Every structure is written in structure tokens, then in C-alpha cells.
């Protein structure tokens, strides 16, 4: 039976994802200059601390995923809301640099418990058979986090000090996200009935890949997703300086603003037209778009229209990568142990995201934007190679398993 996705749960998670990403991630770039001034650092140092915290957070992600599988994702997300609120309060109250750095670290550790990896696991836990479609709907809603919180944080910061903004954001996590996550921990399809073990097993989703092909395929997926995360984060972190270095001047800011709407558009397009596209083909398409977009930029700058096309294609690829990160592990490996797999994937993606801004900044300063862009194209093509290998390996494994399936 083709059941509907759990729309109430998706809406609740959409709210908590917008707040979670907005308060714990996107607001930081707006508030960082004043944080640096108050503690006597350069802005580069503050962003360096954030990158270190992201890396440390990634190391704990597999453990967080196992907690979700063991105790239920809703409970872990509720704990994450409390931790997020307390960490923001700690940053706001920090009397010295050490306490502030501890607060930043705890902020990113708590983000593991409330952001995409956890939200995807929650949707798979609630409705495994609708998990892929639910994840697509959720990423469409959560894609507005930067669109909402960049201007909202800027508005607040015009009237409040950064630590007062953090107090308000702590309240958002405690008073809005916590009740929603507690409700989600009790949520079940069919009026709140807690499922028995046999019911849960019956509703679980088997992976497309046979067990003997899963280990190799999982490694290919991690490598591909890690490289995509590196390329996306590296370029986004320095997008405006790179575009200006290519001679776009003030048009660089306009081009950069197109990235967010393109992300949302890609998710909406996939939701409407992507139903008949296999998850392996979607993964390959996701890997094609970043190097293609950067190649368009390299061949067209300083032509503004070419840069606009780059931003749209690049945003499209980034938007799809969030969907693939949630749906590919579910489709290939099944719903059992999904939280742990998301934890491992989060480790790889956060590790790449933490290292890439520094790597790109080092190369940008010494070699200029052209070499940076060609380097990212090569990394993007390497990622594409991993996903093509994954698709071929997966198709071979599924074809080899078909005779055994028909005989059972």
C-alpha cells in the first residue's frame, strides 16, 4: 500500500531544521566580527575555531548515530535541543576566551543531534517506506534556513549585541524546538501507538544491495559524498572573493545571492519530476553538476551571464546533494542501522567541510582563483568517478542477486 509521508512530522522537523541551522550555523558569519572584537581575536581566528569545532563534532557523529538507533531519534533530538540552548547560553555568558571556545565546541556537538543527519533518521524511524520522499520534502522546507536567518540575524544585530542575540536563539531552541522534538519522540503513524518490535520489523525497508556488496559500496559512497562536501563548502566559503578575483566586481554579490534560491528550486524540481529517477542516477547527476558549474565559470568569466548560470547550476547540485545524503543510504542499505550510517556520513562530510575553507584560502592566496577553480573541477570529477563506480557496482550486485530473489 502506498502510504502518505508523515506530513505533520515533516512540518515539525522543517521548523526545527530552520531554527537549528539558523541559530547554530548561519548566524555565526553575521556575529563573528563582533565576537572577534570582544575577545581580541582576528575574524580569521574565530572562523578557524568554528572549523576546528566542526571537525571535532564530526568525530562524534558516528556515536550520535548509534545513540539514535538505540534509544530513538526523537529522544536524542530533544536532548540536542537542550544542549544547543545551553551551549548558546554558555557562549553568551563566556567571561573569557576559554569558556567561549568551549561554548562554540558544544554548539557544534549539539548540532549533530538536531540537524540533517538526525532529522533524516527521525523520518526513516517514523515511516521507513516513505523515508526517501519525506527527506525530499524536508530538505525543501529546511532550504529556507539561510534565506530566513541571514537577514533576521542581521536585523537583530542592528538592535542587540551578539550575546543578546545568542540568548534569544537559546530561547528558540528551548521553547520551540524542544517541545517539537519531545512530540516527535512520541509520534507514530496511527494515533500515537508505539510500535511493537514485530511491527517495526514488518515496516522496515530492505536495502537494494545484497549484504556481500554493502561494505565496498558504502566506502564508495563515503568517498564521493566527502569530495562533494569539500568542493561545495570550499567554494561557498570563499564565493564572493573568488568571483571578485575573476573580475566580476560588485556583480559578485548578486551572483552569490542566486545560490540559495537555486538550492530550493532543485529540491522542488526533484520532488515534482524526480519520482522515476533511481537514487543511483540521482547521485551521479549530483556529482556531475558541481564540476560542470565551475567549468562554466572558468570558461565564461568575467561575463556576468555565465557567472549567473554557474551560480544556478552550482546551487542546483548543492541542493540535490542534501537529498542524496539522506536517500542514498536508505535505498542502498535499508532502514536498519540507518542512524549509525548517517553518523558515519556526517563524520566524512563535516571533516571535509571543516578542512576545505583553509585549504582553499591557502591556495587562493598563493595561486589565484584560476588554479583554485581547476583544482575544484578535478576534485569534482574524482567525486563523479566514485559515484559512477558506485552505480556500476550497485547495478551488478543487484543483477546478480535477482535469480536468488526469484527462487525464494
Coordinates of C-alpha atoms in Angstrom, one line a residue:
X1 CA 0.0 0.0 0.0
X2 CA 1.3 3.5 -1.0
X3 CA 1.1 5.4 2.3
X4 CA 1.4 9.1 2.5
X5 CA 4.5 10.7 4.1
X6 CA 4.0 11.9 7.7
X7 CA 3.3 15.5 6.9
X8 CA 2.9 16.7 10.5
X9 CA 6.3 15.3 11.4
X10 CA 7.9 16.8 8.3
X11 CA 6.4 20.2 9.1
X12 CA 7.6 20.0 12.7
X13 CA 11.1 18.9 11.6
X14 CA 11.1 21.7 9.0
X15 CA 10.6 24.2 11.7
X16 CA 13.4 22.7 13.9
X17 CA 15.8 22.4 11.0
X18 CA 15.3 26.1 10.1
X19 CA 15.9 27.1 13.7
X20 CA 18.7 24.6 14.2
X21 CA 20.7 25.6 11.1
X22 CA 19.8 29.3 11.5
X23 CA 20.9 29.6 15.2
X24 CA 23.8 27.2 15.3
X25 CA 25.4 27.7 11.8
X26 CA 24.2 30.5 9.6
X27 CA 24.1 33.2 12.2
X28 CA 27.7 32.8 13.0
X29 CA 29.1 34.6 10.0
X30 CA 27.0 37.6 10.9
X31 CA 28.0 37.8 14.5
X32 CA 31.6 36.6 14.2
X33 CA 33.2 40.1 13.7
X34 CA 31.8 41.4 17.0
X35 CA 32.8 38.2 18.7
X36 CA 36.3 38.6 17.5
X37 CA 36.4 42.2 18.6
X38 CA 35.2 41.4 22.1
X39 CA 37.7 38.7 22.7
X40 CA 40.6 40.4 20.9
X41 CA 41.0 38.0 18.0
X42 CA 41.0 38.4 14.3
X43 CA 37.9 37.3 12.4
X44 CA 40.0 34.6 10.7
X45 CA 40.9 33.1 14.1
X46 CA 37.2 33.0 15.0
X47 CA 36.3 31.1 11.8
X48 CA 39.3 28.9 12.4
X49 CA 37.8 27.9 15.8
X50 CA 34.5 27.2 14.2
X51 CA 36.2 24.9 11.6
X52 CA 38.0 23.1 14.4
X53 CA 34.7 22.7 16.3
X54 CA 33.1 21.3 13.1
X55 CA 35.9 18.8 12.8
X56 CA 35.6 17.7 16.4
X57 CA 31.8 17.5 16.0
X58 CA 32.3 15.2 13.0
X59 CA 34.4 12.8 15.1
X60 CA 31.5 12.3 17.5
X61 CA 28.8 11.9 14.7
X62 CA 29.0 8.1 14.4
X63 CA 28.5 7.8 18.2
X64 CA 25.5 10.1 18.0
X65 CA 24.1 8.0 15.1
X66 CA 24.3 4.8 17.2
X67 CA 22.5 6.6 20.1
X68 CA 19.7 7.3 17.7
X69 CA 19.4 3.7 16.6
X70 CA 19.5 2.5 20.2
X71 CA 17.3 5.0 22.1
X72 CA 15.2 6.6 19.4
X73 CA 16.0 9.6 17.4
X74 CA 13.3 11.8 18.9
X75 CA 14.8 11.4 22.4
X76 CA 18.2 12.3 21.1
X77 CA 16.9 15.3 19.3
X78 CA 15.2 16.5 22.4
X79 CA 18.4 16.2 24.3
X80 CA 20.1 18.0 21.4
X81 CA 17.7 21.0 21.8
X82 CA 18.6 21.3 25.5
X83 CA 22.3 21.0 24.7
X84 CA 22.0 23.6 21.9
X85 CA 20.2 26.1 24.2
X86 CA 22.8 25.6 27.0
X87 CA 25.7 25.9 24.6
X88 CA 24.4 29.2 23.2
X89 CA 23.9 30.5 26.7
X90 CA 27.5 29.5 27.6
X91 CA 28.8 31.5 24.6
X92 CA 26.7 34.5 25.6
X93 CA 27.9 34.3 29.3
X94 CA 31.5 33.5 28.5
X95 CA 33.8 35.6 30.7
X96 CA 37.0 34.7 28.8
X97 CA 38.3 33.1 25.6
X98 CA 38.5 29.5 27.0
X99 CA 34.8 29.4 28.1
X100 CA 33.8 30.9 24.7
X101 CA 35.7 28.3 22.8
X102 CA 34.1 25.6 24.9
X103 CA 30.7 27.1 24.1
X104 CA 31.5 27.0 20.4
X105 CA 32.6 23.4 20.6
X106 CA 29.5 22.4 22.5
X107 CA 27.4 24.3 20.0
X108 CA 28.7 22.2 17.1
X109 CA 28.5 19.0 19.1
X110 CA 24.8 19.7 19.8
X111 CA 24.2 20.4 16.1
X112 CA 24.9 16.7 15.4
X113 CA 21.9 15.9 17.5
X114 CA 19.4 18.2 15.8
X115 CA 20.4 18.9 12.2
X116 CA 20.0 17.0 9.0
X117 CA 21.5 13.6 10.0
X118 CA 19.2 13.4 13.0
X119 CA 16.2 14.7 11.1
X120 CA 16.7 12.2 8.3
X121 CA 17.0 9.3 10.8
X122 CA 13.8 10.6 12.5
X123 CA 11.8 10.4 9.3
X124 CA 13.1 6.9 8.5
X125 CA 12.2 5.8 12.0
X126 CA 8.7 7.1 11.7
X127 CA 8.0 5.8 8.2
X128 CA 10.7 3.8 6.6
X129 CA 8.8 3.1 3.4
X130 CA 8.1 6.8 2.9
X131 CA 11.6 7.8 4.1
X132 CA 13.1 8.9 0.8
X133 CA 10.0 11.0 -0.2
X134 CA 9.8 12.5 3.3
X135 CA 13.5 13.5 3.2
X136 CA 12.9 15.3 -0.1
X137 CA 10.0 17.3 1.4
X138 CA 12.0 18.2 4.5
X139 CA 15.0 19.5 2.5
X140 CA 12.7 21.7 0.5
X141 CA 11.5 23.4 3.8
X142 CA 14.8 23.5 5.5
X143 CA 16.4 25.0 2.4
X144 CA 15.0 28.4 3.6
X145 CA 17.1 28.4 6.7
X146 CA 19.8 30.7 5.3
X147 CA 17.2 32.8 3.4
X148 CA 15.4 33.5 6.7
X149 CA 18.3 33.6 9.3
X150 CA 20.9 35.7 7.4
X151 CA 18.6 38.8 7.2
X152 CA 16.9 38.0 10.5
X153 CA 20.2 37.8 12.4
X154 CA 21.4 41.0 10.7
X155 CA 18.2 42.8 11.8
X156 CA 18.5 41.6 15.3
X157 CA 22.2 42.5 15.4
X158 CA 21.4 46.1 14.4
X159 CA 19.5 46.4 17.8
X160 CA 21.2 43.8 20.0
X161 CA 24.7 42.8 21.0
X162 CA 25.8 39.4 19.7
X163 CA 25.5 37.8 23.1
X164 CA 21.9 39.1 23.4
X165 CA 21.1 37.6 20.0
X166 CA 22.5 34.3 21.3
X167 CA 20.2 34.5 24.4
X168 CA 17.3 34.9 22.1
X169 CA 18.4 31.9 19.9
X170 CA 18.9 29.8 23.0
X171 CA 15.2 30.5 23.8
X172 CA 14.2 29.4 20.3
X173 CA 15.8 26.1 20.8
X174 CA 14.4 25.6 24.3
X175 CA 10.9 26.9 23.8
X176 CA 10.2 25.9 20.2
X177 CA 12.5 23.0 19.1
X178 CA 12.4 21.1 22.4
X179 CA 8.6 20.7 22.6
X180 CA 8.5 19.7 18.9
X181 CA 11.3 17.1 19.4
X182 CA 9.6 15.7 22.5
X183 CA 6.4 15.4 20.5
X184 CA 8.3 13.7 17.7
X185 CA 9.7 11.2 20.2
X186 CA 6.1 10.1 20.9
X187 CA 5.0 10.3 17.3
X188 CA 3.8 7.2 15.5
X189 CA 1.7 6.7 12.5
X190 CA -1.9 5.7 13.5
X191 CA -2.7 7.9 16.5
X192 CA 0.4 7.7 18.6
X193 CA 0.5 4.0 19.1
X194 CA 4.0 2.8 20.0
X195 CA 5.1 0.1 17.6
X196 CA 6.0 -3.4 18.8
X197 CA 9.2 -5.0 17.7
X198 CA 7.4 -7.2 15.2
X199 CA 5.5 -4.2 13.7
X200 CA 8.7 -2.2 13.3
X201 CA 10.4 -5.1 11.6
X202 CA 7.5 -5.5 9.2
X203 CA 7.6 -1.8 8.3
X204 CA 11.4 -1.7 7.8
X205 CA 12.9 -1.2 4.4
X206 CA 15.4 -3.6 2.9
X207 CA 18.4 -2.2 1.0
X208 CA 18.7 -2.7 -2.7
X209 CA 22.2 -4.1 -2.3
X210 CA 22.9 -7.6 -1.0
X211 CA 25.0 -7.9 2.1
X212 CA 28.1 -9.0 0.3
X213 CA 28.2 -5.8 -1.7
X214 CA 27.4 -3.3 1.0
X215 CA 30.8 -2.8 2.6
X216 CA 32.5 -1.8 -0.7
X217 CA 29.6 0.3 -1.9
X218 CA 29.4 2.2 1.4
X219 CA 33.1 3.2 1.1
X220 CA 32.5 4.4 -2.4
X221 CA 29.5 6.4 -1.2
X222 CA 31.5 8.0 1.7
X223 CA 34.4 9.0 -0.7
X224 CA 32.0 10.5 -3.2
X225 CA 30.0 12.4 -0.6
X226 CA 33.1 13.6 1.2
X227 CA 34.6 15.1 -2.0
X228 CA 31.3 16.8 -2.9
X229 CA 31.1 18.3 0.6
X230 CA 34.7 19.5 0.2
X231 CA 34.0 21.2 -3.2
X232 CA 30.7 22.8 -2.1
X233 CA 32.0 24.1 1.2
X234 CA 35.3 25.3 -0.1
X235 CA 33.7 27.4 -2.9
X236 CA 30.8 28.6 -0.9
X237 CA 33.0 29.8 1.9
X238 CA 35.0 32.0 -0.5
X239 CA 32.5 32.5 -3.3
X240 CA 32.4 36.3 -3.3
X241 CA 36.2 36.7 -3.1
X242 CA 36.7 34.2 -5.9
X243 CA 34.2 35.9 -8.1
X244 CA 35.7 39.3 -7.4
X245 CA 39.1 37.9 -8.2
X246 CA 37.8 36.8 -11.6
X247 CA 36.9 40.5 -12.3
X248 CA 33.2 40.5 -11.6
X249 CA 33.4 43.4 -9.1
X250 CA 30.1 44.3 -7.4
X251 CA 28.2 41.8 -9.5
X252 CA 29.9 39.0 -7.4
X253 CA 27.4 39.7 -4.6
X254 CA 24.4 39.5 -6.9
X255 CA 25.7 36.2 -8.4
X256 CA 26.3 34.7 -4.9
X257 CA 22.7 35.5 -3.8
X258 CA 21.3 33.2 -6.5
X259 CA 22.8 30.2 -4.9
X260 CA 20.2 29.8 -2.1
X261 CA 17.1 30.0 -4.4
X262 CA 18.7 27.6 -6.8
X263 CA 19.1 25.1 -4.0
X264 CA 15.4 25.3 -3.1
X265 CA 14.5 25.1 -6.8
X266 CA 16.5 21.9 -7.2
X267 CA 14.7 20.3 -4.3
X268 CA 11.3 21.4 -5.6
X269 CA 12.1 20.1 -9.1
X270 CA 13.3 16.8 -7.7
X271 CA 10.1 16.5 -5.7
X272 CA 7.9 17.0 -8.7
X273 CA 9.8 15.4 -11.5
X274 CA 12.3 13.1 -9.8
X275 CA 10.0 10.2 -8.8
X276 CA 11.1 8.0 -11.7
X277 CA 14.8 8.7 -11.3
X278 CA 16.7 6.0 -9.5
X279 CA 18.7 7.0 -6.5
X280 CA 21.9 5.9 -8.1
X281 CA 21.2 8.0 -11.2
X282 CA 20.4 11.0 -8.9
X283 CA 23.7 10.5 -7.1
X284 CA 25.6 10.6 -10.4
X285 CA 23.7 13.7 -11.5
X286 CA 24.5 15.4 -8.2
X287 CA 28.2 14.7 -8.8
X288 CA 28.1 16.0 -12.4
X289 CA 26.7 19.4 -11.5
X290 CA 29.5 21.0 -9.3
X291 CA 32.4 20.4 -11.8
X292 CA 30.1 21.4 -14.7
X293 CA 29.1 24.6 -13.0
X294 CA 32.7 25.5 -12.1
X295 CA 33.8 24.8 -15.7
X296 CA 31.1 27.2 -17.0
X297 CA 32.5 29.9 -14.7
X298 CA 36.1 29.2 -15.8
X299 CA 35.2 29.4 -19.5
X300 CA 32.9 32.4 -19.2
X301 CA 34.3 34.9 -16.7
X302 CA 34.1 37.9 -16.5
X303 CA 30.9 37.6 -18.4
X304 CA 28.1 38.2 -15.8
X305 CA 25.5 35.9 -17.5
X306 CA 28.0 33.0 -17.4
X307 CA 28.5 33.6 -13.7
X308 CA 24.8 33.6 -13.1
X309 CA 24.5 30.3 -15.0
X310 CA 27.3 29.0 -12.8
X311 CA 25.5 30.0 -9.6
X312 CA 22.2 28.4 -10.7
X313 CA 23.9 25.1 -11.7
X314 CA 26.1 25.0 -8.6
X315 CA 23.2 25.7 -6.3
X316 CA 21.2 23.0 -8.1
X317 CA 23.9 20.5 -7.4
X318 CA 24.3 21.5 -3.8
X319 CA 20.5 21.3 -3.2
X320 CA 20.4 17.7 -4.6
X321 CA 23.4 16.7 -2.6
X322 CA 21.4 17.1 0.6
X323 CA 18.7 14.9 -0.7
X324 CA 21.2 12.2 -1.8
X325 CA 22.9 12.3 1.6
X326 CA 19.6 11.2 3.1
X327 CA 18.1 8.9 0.5
X328 CA 21.1 7.1 -0.9
X329 CA 22.0 5.2 2.4
X330 CA 18.3 4.3 2.9
X331 CA 17.8 3.0 -0.6
X332 CA 21.1 1.1 -0.9
X333 CA 21.5 -0.3 2.7
X334 CA 18.0 -0.2 4.2
X335 CA 16.4 1.3 7.3
X336 CA 18.1 -1.0 9.8
X337 CA 21.1 0.8 11.3
X338 CA 20.3 4.0 9.3
X339 CA 21.2 6.3 12.2
X340 CA 24.7 4.8 12.5
X341 CA 25.3 5.1 8.7
X342 CA 24.1 8.7 8.8
X343 CA 26.6 9.3 11.7
X344 CA 29.5 7.9 9.6
X345 CA 28.4 10.0 6.6
X346 CA 28.2 13.1 8.8
X347 CA 31.7 12.5 10.0
X348 CA 33.1 12.4 6.5
X349 CA 31.0 15.5 5.4
X350 CA 31.9 17.6 8.4
X351 CA 35.5 16.6 8.2
X352 CA 35.7 17.8 4.6
X353 CA 33.6 20.9 5.4
X354 CA 36.0 21.8 8.2
X355 CA 39.2 21.4 6.2
X356 CA 38.1 22.8 2.9
X357 CA 37.9 26.6 3.7
X358 CA 41.5 26.6 4.9
X359 CA 42.8 24.6 2.0
X360 CA 41.1 26.9 -0.5
X361 CA 42.2 30.0 1.3
X362 CA 45.8 28.8 1.2
X363 CA 45.6 28.1 -2.5
X364 CA 43.7 31.2 -3.3
X365 CA 46.3 33.5 -1.6
X366 CA 49.3 31.8 -3.4
X367 CA 48.0 30.8 -6.8
X368 CA 44.9 32.9 -7.5
X369 CA 41.3 32.0 -8.4
X370 CA 42.1 30.2 -11.7
X371 CA 44.1 27.4 -10.2
X372 CA 41.6 27.1 -7.3
X373 CA 38.7 26.6 -9.8
X374 CA 40.6 24.0 -11.9
X375 CA 41.6 22.2 -8.7
X376 CA 37.9 22.0 -7.6
X377 CA 36.9 20.8 -11.1
X378 CA 39.4 17.9 -10.7
X379 CA 38.1 17.0 -7.2
X380 CA 34.5 17.2 -8.6
X381 CA 35.4 14.8 -11.4
X382 CA 37.0 12.5 -8.9
X383 CA 33.8 12.5 -6.9
X384 CA 31.9 11.7 -10.1
X385 CA 34.2 8.8 -10.7
X386 CA 33.4 7.4 -7.2
X387 CA 29.6 7.7 -7.9
X388 CA 29.9 6.1 -11.3
X389 CA 31.8 3.2 -9.7
X390 CA 29.1 3.0 -7.1
X391 CA 26.3 2.9 -9.7
X392 CA 28.1 0.2 -11.7
X393 CA 28.9 -1.9 -8.6
X394 CA 25.4 -1.5 -7.3
X395 CA 23.8 -2.4 -10.6
X396 CA 26.0 -5.5 -10.9
X397 CA 25.3 -6.6 -7.4
X398 CA 21.5 -6.2 -7.8
X399 CA 21.5 -8.1 -11.1
X400 CA 23.5 -10.9 -9.5
X401 CA 21.0 -11.1 -6.6
X402 CA 17.9 -11.2 -8.8
X403 CA 18.0 -15.0 -9.6
X404 CA 18.3 -15.8 -5.9
X405 CA 15.4 -13.5 -5.2
X406 CA 13.1 -15.2 -7.7
X407 CA 13.9 -18.5 -6.3
X408 CA 13.0 -17.6 -2.7

